[in-house]
CSV table of C-alpha atoms in Angstrom, one decimal:
chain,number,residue,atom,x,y,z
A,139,UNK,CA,-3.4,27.4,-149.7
A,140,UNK,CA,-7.2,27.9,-149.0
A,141,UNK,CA,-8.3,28.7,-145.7
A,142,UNK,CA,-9.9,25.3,-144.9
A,143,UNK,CA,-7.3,23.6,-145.8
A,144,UNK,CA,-4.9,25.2,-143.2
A,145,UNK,CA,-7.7,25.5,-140.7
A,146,UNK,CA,-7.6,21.1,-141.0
A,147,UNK,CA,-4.0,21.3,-140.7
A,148,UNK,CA,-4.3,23.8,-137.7
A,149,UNK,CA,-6.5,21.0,-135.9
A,150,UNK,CA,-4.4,18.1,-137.1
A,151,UNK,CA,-1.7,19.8,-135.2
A,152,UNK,CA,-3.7,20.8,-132.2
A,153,UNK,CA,-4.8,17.1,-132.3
A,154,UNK,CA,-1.5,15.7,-132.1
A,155,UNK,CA,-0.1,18.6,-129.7
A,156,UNK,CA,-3.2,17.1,-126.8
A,157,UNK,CA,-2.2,13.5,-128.0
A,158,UNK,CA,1.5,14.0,-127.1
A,159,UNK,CA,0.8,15.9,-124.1
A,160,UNK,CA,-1.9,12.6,-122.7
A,161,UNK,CA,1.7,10.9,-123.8
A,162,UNK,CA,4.2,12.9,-121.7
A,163,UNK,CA,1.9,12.5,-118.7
A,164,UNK,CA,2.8,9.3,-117.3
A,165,UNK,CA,6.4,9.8,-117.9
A,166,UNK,CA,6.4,12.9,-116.1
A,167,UNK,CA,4.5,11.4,-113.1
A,168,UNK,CA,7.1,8.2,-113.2
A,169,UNK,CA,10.0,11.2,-113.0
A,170,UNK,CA,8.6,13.6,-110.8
A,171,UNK,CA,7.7,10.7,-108.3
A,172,UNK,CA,11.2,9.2,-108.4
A,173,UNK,CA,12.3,12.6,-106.7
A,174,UNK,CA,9.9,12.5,-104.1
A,175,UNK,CA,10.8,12.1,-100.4
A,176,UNK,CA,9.7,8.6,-99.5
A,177,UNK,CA,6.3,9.1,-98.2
A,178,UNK,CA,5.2,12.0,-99.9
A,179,UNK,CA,4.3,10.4,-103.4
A,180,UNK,CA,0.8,10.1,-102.7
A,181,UNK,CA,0.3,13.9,-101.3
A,182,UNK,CA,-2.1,15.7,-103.2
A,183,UNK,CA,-2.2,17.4,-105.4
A,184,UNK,CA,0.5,16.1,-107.2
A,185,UNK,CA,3.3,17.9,-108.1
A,186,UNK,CA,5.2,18.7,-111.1
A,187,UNK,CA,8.1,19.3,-109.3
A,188,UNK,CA,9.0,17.8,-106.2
A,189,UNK,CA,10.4,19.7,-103.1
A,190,UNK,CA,12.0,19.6,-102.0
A,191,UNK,CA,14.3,16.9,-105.3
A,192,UNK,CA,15.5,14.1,-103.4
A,193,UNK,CA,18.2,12.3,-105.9
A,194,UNK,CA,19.1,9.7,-103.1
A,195,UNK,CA,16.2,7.7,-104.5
A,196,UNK,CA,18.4,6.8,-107.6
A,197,UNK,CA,21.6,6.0,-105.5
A,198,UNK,CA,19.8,3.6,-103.3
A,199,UNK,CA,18.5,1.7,-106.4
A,200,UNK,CA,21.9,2.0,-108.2
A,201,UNK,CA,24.3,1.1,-105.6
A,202,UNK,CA,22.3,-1.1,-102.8
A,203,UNK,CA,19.2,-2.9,-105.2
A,204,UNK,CA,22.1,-3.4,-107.6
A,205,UNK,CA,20.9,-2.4,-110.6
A,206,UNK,CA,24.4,-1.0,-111.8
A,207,UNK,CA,25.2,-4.8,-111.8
A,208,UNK,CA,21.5,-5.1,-114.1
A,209,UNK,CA,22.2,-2.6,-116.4
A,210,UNK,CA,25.8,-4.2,-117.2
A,211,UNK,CA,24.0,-7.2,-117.9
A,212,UNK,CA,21.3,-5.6,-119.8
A,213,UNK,CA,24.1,-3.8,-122.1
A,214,UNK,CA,25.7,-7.1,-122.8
A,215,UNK,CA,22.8,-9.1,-123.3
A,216,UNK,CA,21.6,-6.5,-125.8
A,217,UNK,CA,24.5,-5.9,-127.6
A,218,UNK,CA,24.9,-9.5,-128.3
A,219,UNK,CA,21.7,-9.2,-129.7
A,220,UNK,CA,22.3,-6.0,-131.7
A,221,UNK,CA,25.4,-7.8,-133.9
A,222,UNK,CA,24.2,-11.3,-134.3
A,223,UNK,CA,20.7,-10.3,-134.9
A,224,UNK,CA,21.9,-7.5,-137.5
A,225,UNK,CA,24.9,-9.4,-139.0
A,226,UNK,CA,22.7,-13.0,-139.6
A,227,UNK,CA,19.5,-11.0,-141.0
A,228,UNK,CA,21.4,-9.2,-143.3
A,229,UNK,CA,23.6,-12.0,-144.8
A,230,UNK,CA,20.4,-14.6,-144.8
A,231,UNK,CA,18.1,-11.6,-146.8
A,232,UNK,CA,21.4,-10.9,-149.1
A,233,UNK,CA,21.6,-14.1,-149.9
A,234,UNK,CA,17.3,-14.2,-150.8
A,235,UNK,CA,17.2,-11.1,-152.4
A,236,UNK,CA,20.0,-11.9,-155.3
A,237,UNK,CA,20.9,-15.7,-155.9
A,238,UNK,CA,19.2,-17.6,-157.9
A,239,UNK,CA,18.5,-21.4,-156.5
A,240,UNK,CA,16.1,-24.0,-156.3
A,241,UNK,CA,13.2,-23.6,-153.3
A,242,UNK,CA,14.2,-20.0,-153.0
A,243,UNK,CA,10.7,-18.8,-152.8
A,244,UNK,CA,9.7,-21.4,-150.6
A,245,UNK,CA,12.3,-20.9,-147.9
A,246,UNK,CA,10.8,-17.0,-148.0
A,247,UNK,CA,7.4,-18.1,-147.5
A,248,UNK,CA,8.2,-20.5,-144.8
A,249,UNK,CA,10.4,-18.0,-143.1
A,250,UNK,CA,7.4,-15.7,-143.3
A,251,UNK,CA,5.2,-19.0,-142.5
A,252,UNK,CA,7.4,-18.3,-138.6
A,253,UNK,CA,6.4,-15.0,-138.3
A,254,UNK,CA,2.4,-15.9,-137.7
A,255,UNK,CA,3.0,-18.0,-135.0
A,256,UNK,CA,2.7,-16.8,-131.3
A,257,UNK,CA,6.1,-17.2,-129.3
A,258,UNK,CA,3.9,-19.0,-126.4
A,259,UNK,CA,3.6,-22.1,-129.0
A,260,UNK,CA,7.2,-22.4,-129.4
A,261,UNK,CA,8.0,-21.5,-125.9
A,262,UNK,CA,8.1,-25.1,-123.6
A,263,UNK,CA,9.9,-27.0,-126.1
A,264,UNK,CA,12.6,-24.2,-126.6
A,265,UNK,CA,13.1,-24.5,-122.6
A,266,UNK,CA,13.3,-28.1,-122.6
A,267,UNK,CA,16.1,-28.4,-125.5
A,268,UNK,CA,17.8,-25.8,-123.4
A,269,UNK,CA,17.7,-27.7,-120.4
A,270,UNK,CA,18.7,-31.1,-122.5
A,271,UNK,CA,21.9,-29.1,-122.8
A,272,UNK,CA,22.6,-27.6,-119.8
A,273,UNK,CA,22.1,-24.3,-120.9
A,274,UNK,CA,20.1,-22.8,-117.9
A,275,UNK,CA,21.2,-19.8,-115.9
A,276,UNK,CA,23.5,-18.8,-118.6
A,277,UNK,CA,23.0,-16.1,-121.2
A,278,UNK,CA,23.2,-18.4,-124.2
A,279,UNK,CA,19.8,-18.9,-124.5
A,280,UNK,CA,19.4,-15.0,-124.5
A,281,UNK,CA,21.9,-14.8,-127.1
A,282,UNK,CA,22.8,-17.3,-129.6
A,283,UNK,CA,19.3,-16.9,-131.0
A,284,UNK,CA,19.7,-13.3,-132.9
A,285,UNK,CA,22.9,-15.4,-134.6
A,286,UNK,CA,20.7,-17.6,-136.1
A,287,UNK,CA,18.8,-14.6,-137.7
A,288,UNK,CA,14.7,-13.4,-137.1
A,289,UNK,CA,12.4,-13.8,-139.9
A,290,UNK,CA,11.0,-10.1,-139.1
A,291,UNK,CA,14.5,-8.7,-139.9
A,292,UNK,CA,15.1,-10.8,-142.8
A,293,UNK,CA,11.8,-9.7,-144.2
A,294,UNK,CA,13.1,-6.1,-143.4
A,295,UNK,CA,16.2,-6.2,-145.3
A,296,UNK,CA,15.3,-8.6,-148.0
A,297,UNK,CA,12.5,-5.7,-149.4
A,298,UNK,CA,14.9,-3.0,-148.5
A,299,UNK,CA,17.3,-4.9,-151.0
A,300,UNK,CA,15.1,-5.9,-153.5
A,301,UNK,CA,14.7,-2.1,-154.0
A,302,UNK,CA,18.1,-1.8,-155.0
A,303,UNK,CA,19.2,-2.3,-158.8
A,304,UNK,CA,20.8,-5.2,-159.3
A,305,UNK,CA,23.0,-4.1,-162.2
A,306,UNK,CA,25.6,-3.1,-159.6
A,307,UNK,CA,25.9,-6.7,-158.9
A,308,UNK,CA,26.4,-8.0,-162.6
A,309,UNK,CA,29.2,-4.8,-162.9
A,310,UNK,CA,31.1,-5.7,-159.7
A,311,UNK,CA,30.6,-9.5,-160.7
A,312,UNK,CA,32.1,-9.1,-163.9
A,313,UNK,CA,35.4,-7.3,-162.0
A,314,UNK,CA,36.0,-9.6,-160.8
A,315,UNK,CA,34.1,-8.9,-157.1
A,316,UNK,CA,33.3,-12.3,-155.6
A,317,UNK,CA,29.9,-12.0,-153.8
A,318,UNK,CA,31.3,-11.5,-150.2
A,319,UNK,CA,32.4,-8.5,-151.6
A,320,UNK,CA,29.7,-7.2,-153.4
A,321,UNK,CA,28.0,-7.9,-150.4
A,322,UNK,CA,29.9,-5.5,-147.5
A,323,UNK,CA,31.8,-3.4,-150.2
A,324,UNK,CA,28.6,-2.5,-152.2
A,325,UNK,CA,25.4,-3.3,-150.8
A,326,UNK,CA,26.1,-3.4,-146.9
A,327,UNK,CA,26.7,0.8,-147.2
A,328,UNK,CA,23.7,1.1,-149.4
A,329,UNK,CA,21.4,-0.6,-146.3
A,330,UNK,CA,22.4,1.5,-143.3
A,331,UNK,CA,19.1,2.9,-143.5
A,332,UNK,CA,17.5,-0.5,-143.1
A,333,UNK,CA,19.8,-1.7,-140.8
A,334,UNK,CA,19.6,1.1,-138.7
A,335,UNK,CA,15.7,-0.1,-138.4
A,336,UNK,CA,16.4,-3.0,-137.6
A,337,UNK,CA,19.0,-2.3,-135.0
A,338,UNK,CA,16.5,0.0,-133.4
A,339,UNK,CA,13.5,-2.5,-133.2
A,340,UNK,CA,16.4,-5.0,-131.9
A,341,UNK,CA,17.4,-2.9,-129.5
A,342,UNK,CA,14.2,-2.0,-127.7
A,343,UNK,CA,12.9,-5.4,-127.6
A,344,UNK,CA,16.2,-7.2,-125.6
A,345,UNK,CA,16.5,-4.3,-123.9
A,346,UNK,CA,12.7,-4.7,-122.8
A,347,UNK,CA,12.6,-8.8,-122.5
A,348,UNK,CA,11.6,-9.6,-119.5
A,349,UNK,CA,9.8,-13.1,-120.2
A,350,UNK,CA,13.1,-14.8,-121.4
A,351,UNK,CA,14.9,-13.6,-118.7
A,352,UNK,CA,12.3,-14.6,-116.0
A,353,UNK,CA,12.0,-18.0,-117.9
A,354,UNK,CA,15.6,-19.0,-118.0
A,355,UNK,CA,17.8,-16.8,-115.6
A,356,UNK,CA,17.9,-17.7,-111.7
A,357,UNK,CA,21.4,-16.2,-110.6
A,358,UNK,CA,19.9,-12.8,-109.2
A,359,UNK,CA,23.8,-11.5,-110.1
A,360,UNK,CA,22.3,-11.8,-113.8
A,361,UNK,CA,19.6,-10.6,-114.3
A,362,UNK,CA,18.9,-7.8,-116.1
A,363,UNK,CA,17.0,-4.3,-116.0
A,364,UNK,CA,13.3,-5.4,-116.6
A,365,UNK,CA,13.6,-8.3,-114.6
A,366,UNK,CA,15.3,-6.2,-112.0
A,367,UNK,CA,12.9,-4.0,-112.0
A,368,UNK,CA,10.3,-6.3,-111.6
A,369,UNK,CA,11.6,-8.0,-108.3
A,370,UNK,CA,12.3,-4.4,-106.9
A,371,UNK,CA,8.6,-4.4,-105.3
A,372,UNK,CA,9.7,-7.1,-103.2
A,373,UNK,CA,13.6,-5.8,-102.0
A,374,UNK,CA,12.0,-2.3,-101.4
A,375,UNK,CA,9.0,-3.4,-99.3
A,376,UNK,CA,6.7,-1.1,-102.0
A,377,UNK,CA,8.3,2.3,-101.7
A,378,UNK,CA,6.7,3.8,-105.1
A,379,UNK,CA,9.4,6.8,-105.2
A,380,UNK,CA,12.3,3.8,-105.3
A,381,UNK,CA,9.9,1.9,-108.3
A,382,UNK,CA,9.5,4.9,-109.9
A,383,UNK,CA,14.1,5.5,-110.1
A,384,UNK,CA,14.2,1.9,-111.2
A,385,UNK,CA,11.5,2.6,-114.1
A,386,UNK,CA,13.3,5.7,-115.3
A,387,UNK,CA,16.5,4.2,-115.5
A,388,UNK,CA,15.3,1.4,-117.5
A,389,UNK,CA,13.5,3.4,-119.9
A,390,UNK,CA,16.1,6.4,-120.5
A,391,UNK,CA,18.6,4.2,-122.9
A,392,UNK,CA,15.0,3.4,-125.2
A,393,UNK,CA,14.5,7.3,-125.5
A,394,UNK,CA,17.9,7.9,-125.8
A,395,UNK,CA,18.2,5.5,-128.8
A,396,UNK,CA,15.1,6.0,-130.8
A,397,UNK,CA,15.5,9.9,-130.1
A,398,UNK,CA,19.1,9.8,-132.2
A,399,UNK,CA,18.2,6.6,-134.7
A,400,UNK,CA,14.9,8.8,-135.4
A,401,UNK,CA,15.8,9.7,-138.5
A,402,UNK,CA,17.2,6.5,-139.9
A,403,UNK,CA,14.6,4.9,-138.2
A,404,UNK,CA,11.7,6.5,-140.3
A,405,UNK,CA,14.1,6.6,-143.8
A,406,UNK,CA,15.0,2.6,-143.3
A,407,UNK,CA,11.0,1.9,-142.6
A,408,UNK,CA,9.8,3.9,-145.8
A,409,UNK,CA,12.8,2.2,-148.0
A,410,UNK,CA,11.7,-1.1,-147.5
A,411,UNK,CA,7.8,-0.6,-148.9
A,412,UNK,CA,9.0,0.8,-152.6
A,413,UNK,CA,9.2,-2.4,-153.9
A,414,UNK,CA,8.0,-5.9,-153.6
């Protein structure tokens, strides 16, 4: 390895190292201030580490804001989303990716057709059929959507299976497999890396919706963690440090999540760009 080649890896790495540092900052901020003795978040200079570590701050939002009740809600709501969003994707993209039919290729472009246009344009009437059926202040609108599949995850699994050779079909076919079974004997163990994608990118975005939420929930005793969160300003009369508790806990299941799908997460994203 010649010695300008590892001095341009050397700075690569020193690039990234300052990049994830600039990262960590505000998350360390958002911590260290949820430890901090109400009044004392704005003393300067800041500190690292609070003293002295007041963990009251996350009991008073847990127990008396009620965000125990949020997070249950959250956890629901999302793993709703998770197993209809997974389950329909991967059925509707198995289905794409190997039968033969008449305005196959067209139902794929259309699908994709979805993808480019903004949710605000599909927004008002989607509240208004909703409402025709009553479905307001109830989680249905929050759930039965990721049954009826999302053309991003389609697209996802349908290249991620395309990849795959489809000689394992025409052997299990001719066993006598019917395609059901071919489908979650053969190729539904085959995807886990590209399901595993798309149950990470599920996850973080209902566990993050806040627009929905705000748009169709008014029963404070539902709501969930973003929208919590965003109404805690005003049942906390602004105290930053009990903010601050609210945003960690909201944001620790994300890390949590993408910290132990990280693997998957990269292999199911690089699977599904082999082939076309």
């Amino acid at each position: 390895m010649s010695k300008s080649h590892t001095g341009l890896k050397l700075a690569a790495y020193l690039i990234l190292g300052i990049g994830s540092i600039l990262m960590l900052i505000p998350f360390l901020y958002m911590l260290s201030t949820s430890l901090t003795a109400p009044g004392s978040e704005l003393t300067l200079p800041p500190k690292l580490m609070p003293d002295p570590v007041v963990w009251n701050n996350y009991r008073h939002v847990w127990v008396e804001v009620n965000f125990l009740q949020y997070t249950m809600n959250s956890i629901f709501i999302t793993m709703m989303d998770l197993i209809g969003m997974v389950a329909s994707c991967a059925i509707v993209a198995y289905g794409l990716a190997f039968f033969e039919f008449r305005g196959r290729n067209l139902i794929f472009l259309a699908m994709l057709g979805t993808m480019m246009l903004p949710s605000q344009i599909t927004m008002i009437p989607t509240y208004f059929i909703w409402k025709s059926v009553g479905a307001l202040d109830t989680y249905y609108p929050l759930i039965l959507r990721s049954f009826l599949g999302g053309a991003f995850g389609i697209f996802l699994l349908h290249q991620f299976f395309k990849t795959l050779p489809k000689e394992l079909y025409d052997a299990a076919w001719v066993d006598g497999a019917n395609p059901w079974k071919i489908f979650y004997t053969i190729y539904l163990p085959l995807a886990k890396p590209a399901l595993s994608a798309l149950a990470v990118f599920t996850f973080i975005s209902a566990w993050n919706n806040t627009l929905e939420p705000l748009i169709y929930l008014q029963d404070k005793h539902m709501f969930t963690l973003p929208l919590g969160l965003l109404f805690l300003k005003n049942e906390v009369q602004n105290r930053m440090t009990l903010i601050m508790a609210g945003a960690v806990i909201t944001i620790i299941p994300v890390l949590f999540v993408f910290l132990f799908a990280q693997k998957y997460f990269v292999q199911g994203i690089a699977s599904t760009g082999l082939k076309g």
